[in-house]
Coordinates of C-alpha atoms in Angstrom, one line a residue:
Chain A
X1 CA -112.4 -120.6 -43.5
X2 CA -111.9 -117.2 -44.9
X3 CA -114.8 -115.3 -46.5
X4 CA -113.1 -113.5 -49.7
X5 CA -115.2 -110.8 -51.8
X6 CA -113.5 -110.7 -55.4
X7 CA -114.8 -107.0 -56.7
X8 CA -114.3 -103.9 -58.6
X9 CA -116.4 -101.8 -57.3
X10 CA -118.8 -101.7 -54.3
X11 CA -121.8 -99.6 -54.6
X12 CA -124.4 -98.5 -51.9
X13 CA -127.8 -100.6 -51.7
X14 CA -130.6 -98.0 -52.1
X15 CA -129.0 -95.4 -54.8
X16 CA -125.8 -97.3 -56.4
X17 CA -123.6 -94.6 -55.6
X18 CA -119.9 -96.2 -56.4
X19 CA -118.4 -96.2 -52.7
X20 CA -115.4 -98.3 -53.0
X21 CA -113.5 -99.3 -56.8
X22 CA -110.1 -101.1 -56.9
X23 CA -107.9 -101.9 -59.1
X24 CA -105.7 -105.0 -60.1
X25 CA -103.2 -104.1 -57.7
X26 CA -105.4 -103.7 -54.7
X27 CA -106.0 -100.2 -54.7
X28 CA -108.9 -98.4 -53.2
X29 CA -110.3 -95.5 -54.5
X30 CA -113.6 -93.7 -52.7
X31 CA -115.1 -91.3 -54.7
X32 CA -117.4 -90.2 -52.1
X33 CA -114.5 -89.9 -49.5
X34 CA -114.7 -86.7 -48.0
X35 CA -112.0 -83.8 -47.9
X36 CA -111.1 -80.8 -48.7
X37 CA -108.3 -77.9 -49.1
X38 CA -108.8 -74.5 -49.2
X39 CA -107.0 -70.8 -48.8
X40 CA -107.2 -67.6 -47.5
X41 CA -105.8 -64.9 -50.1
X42 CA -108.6 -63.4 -51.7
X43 CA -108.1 -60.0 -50.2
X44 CA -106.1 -56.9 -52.0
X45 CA -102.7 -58.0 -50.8
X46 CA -101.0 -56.8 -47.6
X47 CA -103.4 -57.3 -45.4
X48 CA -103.7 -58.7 -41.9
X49 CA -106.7 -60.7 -40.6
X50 CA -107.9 -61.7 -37.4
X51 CA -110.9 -63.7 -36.2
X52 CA -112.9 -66.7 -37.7
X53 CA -111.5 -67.6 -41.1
X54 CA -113.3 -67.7 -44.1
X55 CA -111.0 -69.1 -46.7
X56 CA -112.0 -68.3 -49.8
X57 CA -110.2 -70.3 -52.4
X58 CA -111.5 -74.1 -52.9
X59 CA -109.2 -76.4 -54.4
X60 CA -110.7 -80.0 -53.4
X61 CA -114.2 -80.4 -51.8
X62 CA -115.4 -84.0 -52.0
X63 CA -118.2 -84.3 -50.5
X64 CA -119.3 -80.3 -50.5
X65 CA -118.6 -80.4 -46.8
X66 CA -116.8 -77.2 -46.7
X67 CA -119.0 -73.5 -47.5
X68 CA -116.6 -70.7 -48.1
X69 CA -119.3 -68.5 -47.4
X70 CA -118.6 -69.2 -43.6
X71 CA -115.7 -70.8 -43.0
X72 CA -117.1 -73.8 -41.6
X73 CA -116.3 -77.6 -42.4
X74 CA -120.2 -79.1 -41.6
X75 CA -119.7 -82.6 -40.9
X76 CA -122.0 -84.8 -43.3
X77 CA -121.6 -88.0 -42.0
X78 CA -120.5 -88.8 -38.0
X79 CA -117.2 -89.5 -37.5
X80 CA -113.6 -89.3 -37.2
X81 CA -111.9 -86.6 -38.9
X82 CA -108.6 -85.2 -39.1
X83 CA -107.5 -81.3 -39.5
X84 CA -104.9 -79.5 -40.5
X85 CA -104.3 -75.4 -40.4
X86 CA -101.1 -73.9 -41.7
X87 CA -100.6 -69.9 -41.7
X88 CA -98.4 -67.2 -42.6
X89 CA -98.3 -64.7 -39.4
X90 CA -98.5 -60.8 -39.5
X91 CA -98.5 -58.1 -36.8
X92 CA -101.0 -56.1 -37.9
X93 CA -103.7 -55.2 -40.1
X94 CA -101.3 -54.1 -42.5
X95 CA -99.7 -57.3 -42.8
X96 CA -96.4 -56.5 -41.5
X97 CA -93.8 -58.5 -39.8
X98 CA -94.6 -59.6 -36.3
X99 CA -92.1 -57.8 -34.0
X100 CA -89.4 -59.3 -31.6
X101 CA -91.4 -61.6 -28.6
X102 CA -94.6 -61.2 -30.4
X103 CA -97.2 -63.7 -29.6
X104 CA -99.5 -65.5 -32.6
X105 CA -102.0 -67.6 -31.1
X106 CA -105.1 -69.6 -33.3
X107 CA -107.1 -72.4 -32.5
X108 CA -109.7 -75.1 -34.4
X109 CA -113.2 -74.5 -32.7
X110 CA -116.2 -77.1 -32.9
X111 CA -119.6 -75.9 -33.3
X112 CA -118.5 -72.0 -32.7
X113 CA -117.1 -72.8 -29.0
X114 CA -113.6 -74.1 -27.4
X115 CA -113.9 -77.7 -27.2
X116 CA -111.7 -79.7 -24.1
X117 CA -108.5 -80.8 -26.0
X118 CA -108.7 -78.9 -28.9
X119 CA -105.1 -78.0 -30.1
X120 CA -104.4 -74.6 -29.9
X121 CA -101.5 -73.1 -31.8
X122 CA -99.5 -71.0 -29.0
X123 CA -96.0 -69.1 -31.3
X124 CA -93.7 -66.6 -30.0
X125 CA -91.6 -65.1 -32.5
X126 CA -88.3 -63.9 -31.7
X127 CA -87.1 -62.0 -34.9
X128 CA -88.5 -59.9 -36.6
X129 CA -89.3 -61.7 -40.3
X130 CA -91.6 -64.2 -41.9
X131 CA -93.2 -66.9 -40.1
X132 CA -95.0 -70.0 -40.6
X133 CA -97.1 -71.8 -38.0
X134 CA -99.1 -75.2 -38.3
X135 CA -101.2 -77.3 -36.5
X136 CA -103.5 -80.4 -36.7
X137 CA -105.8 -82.4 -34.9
X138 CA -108.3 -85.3 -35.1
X139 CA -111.7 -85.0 -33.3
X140 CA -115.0 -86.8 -33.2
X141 CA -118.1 -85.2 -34.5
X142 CA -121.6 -85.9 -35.3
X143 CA -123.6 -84.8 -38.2
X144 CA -124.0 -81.4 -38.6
X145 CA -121.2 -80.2 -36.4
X146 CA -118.9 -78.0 -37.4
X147 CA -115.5 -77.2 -37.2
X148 CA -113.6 -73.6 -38.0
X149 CA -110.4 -71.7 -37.4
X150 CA -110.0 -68.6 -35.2
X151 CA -107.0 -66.4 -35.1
X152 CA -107.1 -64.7 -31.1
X153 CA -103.7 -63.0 -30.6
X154 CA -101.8 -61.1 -33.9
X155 CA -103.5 -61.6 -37.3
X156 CA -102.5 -63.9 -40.7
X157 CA -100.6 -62.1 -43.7
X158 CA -103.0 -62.5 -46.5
X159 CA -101.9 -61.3 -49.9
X160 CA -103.2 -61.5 -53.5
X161 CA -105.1 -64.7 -55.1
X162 CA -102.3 -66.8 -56.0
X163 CA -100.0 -66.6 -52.7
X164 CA -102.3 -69.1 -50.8
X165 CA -100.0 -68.9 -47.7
X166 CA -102.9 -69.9 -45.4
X167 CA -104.4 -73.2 -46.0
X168 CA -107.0 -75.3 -44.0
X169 CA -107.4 -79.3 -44.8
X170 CA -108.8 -82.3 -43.5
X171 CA -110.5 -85.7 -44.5
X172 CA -112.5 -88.4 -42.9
X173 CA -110.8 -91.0 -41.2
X174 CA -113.6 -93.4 -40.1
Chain B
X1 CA -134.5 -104.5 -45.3
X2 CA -130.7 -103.6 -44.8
X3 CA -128.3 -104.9 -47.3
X4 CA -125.6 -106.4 -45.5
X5 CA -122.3 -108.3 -47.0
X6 CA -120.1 -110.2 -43.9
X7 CA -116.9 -111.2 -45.2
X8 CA -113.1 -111.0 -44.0
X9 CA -111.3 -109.4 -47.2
X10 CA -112.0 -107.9 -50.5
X11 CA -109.6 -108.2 -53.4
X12 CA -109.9 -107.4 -56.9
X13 CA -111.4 -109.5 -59.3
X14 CA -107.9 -110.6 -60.2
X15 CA -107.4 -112.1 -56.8
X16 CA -105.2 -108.7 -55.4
X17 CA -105.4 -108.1 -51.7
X18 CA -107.4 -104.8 -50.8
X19 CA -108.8 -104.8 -47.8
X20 CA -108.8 -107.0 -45.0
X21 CA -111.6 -106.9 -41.9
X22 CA -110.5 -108.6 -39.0
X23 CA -112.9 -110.2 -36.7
X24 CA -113.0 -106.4 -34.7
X25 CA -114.3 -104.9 -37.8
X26 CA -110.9 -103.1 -38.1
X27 CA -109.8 -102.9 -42.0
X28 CA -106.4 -102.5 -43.6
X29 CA -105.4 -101.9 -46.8
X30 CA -102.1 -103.2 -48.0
X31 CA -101.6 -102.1 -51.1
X32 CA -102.9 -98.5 -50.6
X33 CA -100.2 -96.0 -51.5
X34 CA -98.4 -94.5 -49.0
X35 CA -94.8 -93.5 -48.1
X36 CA -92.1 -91.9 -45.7
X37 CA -88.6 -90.4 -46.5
X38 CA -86.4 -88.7 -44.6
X39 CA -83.1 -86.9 -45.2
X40 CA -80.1 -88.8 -45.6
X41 CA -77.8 -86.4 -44.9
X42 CA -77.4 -82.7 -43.6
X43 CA -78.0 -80.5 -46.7
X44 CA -76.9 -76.7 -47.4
X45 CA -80.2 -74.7 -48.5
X46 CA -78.9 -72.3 -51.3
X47 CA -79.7 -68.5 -51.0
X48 CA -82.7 -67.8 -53.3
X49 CA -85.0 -70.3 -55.2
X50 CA -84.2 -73.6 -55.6
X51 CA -87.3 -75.3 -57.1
X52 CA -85.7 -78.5 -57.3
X53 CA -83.5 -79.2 -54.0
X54 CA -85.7 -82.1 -53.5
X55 CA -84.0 -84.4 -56.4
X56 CA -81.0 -82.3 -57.2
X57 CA -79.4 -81.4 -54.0
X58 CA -80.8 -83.2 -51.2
X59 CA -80.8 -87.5 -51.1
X60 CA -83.7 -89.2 -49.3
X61 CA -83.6 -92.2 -47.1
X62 CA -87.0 -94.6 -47.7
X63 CA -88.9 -95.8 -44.8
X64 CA -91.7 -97.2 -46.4
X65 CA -93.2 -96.8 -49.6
X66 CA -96.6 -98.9 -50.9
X67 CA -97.1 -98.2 -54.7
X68 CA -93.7 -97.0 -55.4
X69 CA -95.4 -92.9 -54.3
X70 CA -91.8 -91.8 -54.2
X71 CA -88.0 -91.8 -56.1
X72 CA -85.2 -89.7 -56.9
X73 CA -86.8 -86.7 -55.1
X74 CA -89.9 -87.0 -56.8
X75 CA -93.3 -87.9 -55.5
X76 CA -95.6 -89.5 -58.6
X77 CA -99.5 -90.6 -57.8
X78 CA -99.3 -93.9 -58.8
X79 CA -103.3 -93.9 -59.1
X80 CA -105.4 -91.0 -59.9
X81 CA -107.4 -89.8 -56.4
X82 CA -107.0 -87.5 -53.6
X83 CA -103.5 -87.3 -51.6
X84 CA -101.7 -86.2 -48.1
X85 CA -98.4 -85.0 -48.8
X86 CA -96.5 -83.3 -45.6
X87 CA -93.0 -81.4 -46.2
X88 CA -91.4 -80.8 -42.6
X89 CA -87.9 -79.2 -43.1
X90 CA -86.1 -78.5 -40.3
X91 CA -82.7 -76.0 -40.5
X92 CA -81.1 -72.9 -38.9
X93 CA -81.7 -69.5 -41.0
X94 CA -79.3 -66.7 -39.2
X95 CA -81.5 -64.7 -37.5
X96 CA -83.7 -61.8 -39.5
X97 CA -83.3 -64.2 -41.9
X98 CA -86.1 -66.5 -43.0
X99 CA -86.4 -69.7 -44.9
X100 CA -88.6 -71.1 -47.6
X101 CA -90.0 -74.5 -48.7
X102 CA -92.4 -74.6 -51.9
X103 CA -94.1 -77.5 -53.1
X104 CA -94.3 -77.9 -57.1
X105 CA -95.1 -79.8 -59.7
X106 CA -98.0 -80.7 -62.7
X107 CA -100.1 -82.2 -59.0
X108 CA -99.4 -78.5 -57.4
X109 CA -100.5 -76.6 -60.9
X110 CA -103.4 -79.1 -61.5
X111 CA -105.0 -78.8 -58.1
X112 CA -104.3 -75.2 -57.3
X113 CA -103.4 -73.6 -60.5
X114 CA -99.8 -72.5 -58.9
X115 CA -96.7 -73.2 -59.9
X116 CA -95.5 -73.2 -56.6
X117 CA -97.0 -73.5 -53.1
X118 CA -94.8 -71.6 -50.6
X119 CA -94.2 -71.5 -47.0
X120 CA -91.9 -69.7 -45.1
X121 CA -90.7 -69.6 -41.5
X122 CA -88.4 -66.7 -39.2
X123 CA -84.7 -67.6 -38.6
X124 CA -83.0 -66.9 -34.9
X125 CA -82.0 -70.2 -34.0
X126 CA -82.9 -74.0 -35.2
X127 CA -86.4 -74.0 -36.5
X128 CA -89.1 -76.2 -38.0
X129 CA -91.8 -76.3 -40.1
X130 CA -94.4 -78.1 -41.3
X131 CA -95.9 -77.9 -45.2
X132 CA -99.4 -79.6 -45.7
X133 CA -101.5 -80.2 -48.9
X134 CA -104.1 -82.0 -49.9
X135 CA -104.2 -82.6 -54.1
X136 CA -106.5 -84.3 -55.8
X137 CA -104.8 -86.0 -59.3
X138 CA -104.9 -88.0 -61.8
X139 CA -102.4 -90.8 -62.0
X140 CA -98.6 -89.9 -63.3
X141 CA -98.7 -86.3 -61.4
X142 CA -95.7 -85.1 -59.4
X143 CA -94.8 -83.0 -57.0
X144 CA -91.0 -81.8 -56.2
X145 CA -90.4 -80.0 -53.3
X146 CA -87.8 -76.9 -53.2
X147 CA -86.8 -74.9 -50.8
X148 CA -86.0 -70.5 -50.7
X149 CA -82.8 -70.1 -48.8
X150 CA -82.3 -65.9 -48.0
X151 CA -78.5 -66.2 -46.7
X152 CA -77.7 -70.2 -46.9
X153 CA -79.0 -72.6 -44.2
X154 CA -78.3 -76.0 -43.6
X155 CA -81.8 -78.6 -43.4
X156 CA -80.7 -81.2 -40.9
X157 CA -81.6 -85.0 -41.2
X158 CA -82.7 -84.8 -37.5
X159 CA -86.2 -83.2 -38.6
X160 CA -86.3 -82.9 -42.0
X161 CA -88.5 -85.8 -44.2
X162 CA -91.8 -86.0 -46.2
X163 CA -94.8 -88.2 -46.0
X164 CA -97.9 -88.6 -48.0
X165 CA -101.0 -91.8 -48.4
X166 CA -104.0 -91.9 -50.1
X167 CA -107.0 -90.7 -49.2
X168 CA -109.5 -91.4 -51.3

C-alpha cells in the first residue's frame, strides 16, 4: 500500500527552515531553492569587455550563492545545476559592431579552469550589426565550487544601467 | 539522530497530488506550473517596436501547459515564486539589418525594474536566438513578449516558441 504524506509545508529537522509549502492545488514552492539572475551594464555606456565577467546587477539571488564582487556562482550545496549565459557582442573596447567574419568566442569555467565538456559558445558573425549569442549548460559540482563566465575572442557591448543585454542565470536542479 | 520521513507522495492537506517518489527515489511533480508554445503560423515582424506581437500579431500553438502559465499571448504566474521563461524566435532580417525580441510586462518591471528586456541578433541569412530570464513574482504577474523589427522580417513556426516552469 501507498504511503501518502498530507502537508502544507515541510520544514528541516534541526532549524525549521520552511523547505517545501504547497498549496491546494499541488503546488510546490521552495523558498530556499537556489537561483539567481544577474547583468553586466554597470559601466559608462559604450563600452566593450573582455575576460571574466563580473556582472554587476542582481535581480534574484536565493540562496546568496552568487557575489558580484567576483563573478562567481559558489555552489552552497552539491549538486546538479543548470546555467544559462546570454550576451550582446562588440568588436572592440569601444563597443562597436563586430566586423564581417568576426569571431566571438566565451565559455562557462568551473573552479577558474576549462572543465572536459564544458560548452563553449563558438559565433562567427557575417554582417556587420548587432548580435546576440547564448549558451547553457548543466554540470555537477560540489560545495564550494564555482562556476564563472569568460569572454576569450572579441568582447561584450556593455552600456548604461538599465540596458542589461548581458545576463547570466541558473538554478539547482537536484 | 537523523530525522527521516519514507513515504511514496505528498499532497496537500486537501488531498491534491504534489509530489510523487517512486521506489528509485525519483520525484515528480504534477501539478507544478510549466508550459510550451510554439508559433502557429509564419508571422511578419513589423519594422520598429512592437511591444505586444506576442498577443496581437502572432497566434500560439499549446504543447503543454500545467497551471494554465500561458493564454492569448500572455504568460501569467499562476503562483507567486521564482520562474524560467525562454523566448527563442527564429526569422530572416535582410542582411545589415538586425532583429529584436524584448520581454515585458509588470514580472519584467517587478524583477528588474525595466520596462523592457531586450535582445537583439545580426541579419544575413535565417537566424536564431535564444531570450532567457529568470523572475521572481508574485502571483498574477505577466510577461508579453515583443519583438523590434529594423526593415520587416518574417519569425517562422519552424524555430520560433516559448517555454517557462517553476523553479522554486
Amino acid at each position: 500500500m501507498a504511503s501518502i504524506l498530507k502537508v502544507n509545508t515541510i520544514q528541516d529537522a534541526t532549524n525549521s527552515n520552511t523547505a517545501i509549502s504547497v498549496d491546494s492545488s499541488g503546488r510546490v514552492t521552495q523558498p530556499q531553492h537556489i537561483a539567481f539572475q544577474v547583468t553586466l551594464s554597470n559601466y559608462a555606456g559604450n563600452a566593450g569587455v573582455q575576460g571574466t565577467l563580473t556582472f554587476d546587477q542582481v535581480f534574484v539571488n536565493k540562496g546568496s550563492a552568487y557575489d558580484s564582487s567576483n563573478g562567481r556562482f559558489v555552489a552552497p550545496v552539491a549538486g546538479t545545476y543548470f546555467f544559462s549565459f546570454y550576451a550582446f557582442v562588440a568588436g572592440n573596447t569601444s563597443g562597436s559592431k563586430l566586423g564581417n567574419n568576426s569571431t566571438f568566442r566565451a565559455k562557462f569555467q568551473k573552479n577558474g579552469a576549462d572543465h572536459t565538456g564544458f560548452q563553449e559558445i563558438y559565433h562567427i558573425i557575417e554582417a556587420a550589426s548587432y548580435a546576440n549569442v547564448s549558451a547553457s549548460m548543466i554540470v555537477e559540482l560540489d560545495v564550494n565550487d564555482y562556476v564563472t563566465v569568460n569572454v576569450t575572442t572579441s568582447y561584450i557591448y556593455v552600456g548604461g544601467v538599465g540596458s542589461n543585454f548581458n545576463g547570466f542565470n541558473g538554478h539547482l536542479i537536484g | 539522530m537523523a530525522s527521516e520521513l519514507h513515504v511514496d507522495a505528498i499532497k496537500h492537506s486537501g488531498g491534491t497530488s504534489a509530489m510523487t517518489i517512486d521506489s528509485s527515489g525519483r520525484m515528480t511533480l504534477p501539478a507544478q506550473p510549466r508550459f510550451l508554445v510554439t508559433l502557429s503560423s509564419n508571422t511578419t515582424v513589423p519594422d520598429g517596436h512592437d511591444q505586444d506581437w506576442s498577443v496581437s500579431a502572432a497566434s500560439w500553438t499549446e504543447k503543454f501547459d500545467v497551471g494554465g502559465c500561458f493564454g492569448s499571448g500572455l504568460f501569467t504566474s499562476p503562483v507567486a515564486g521564482v520562474y524560467h521563461i525562454t523566448y527563442r524566435m527564429y526569422c530572416n532580417p535582410s542582411a545589415g539589418s538586425y532583429i529584436g525580441a524584448g520581454m515585458n510586462g509588470t514580472a519584467i518591471t517587478d524583477t528588474y525594474g525595466l520596462t523592457n528586456l531586450w535582445h537583439f541578433q545580426a541579419g544575413g541569412n535565417d537566424t536564431g536566438f535564444t531570450h532567457t530570464a529568470l523572475v521572481d513574482v508574485a502571483a498574477g504577474k505577466t510577461i508579453q513578449f515583443g519583438t523590434y523589427g529594423n526593415g520587416s522580417s518574417t519569425a517562422r513556426t519552424d524555430g520560433t516558441f516559448i517555454y517557462g516552469y517553476k523553479i522554486a
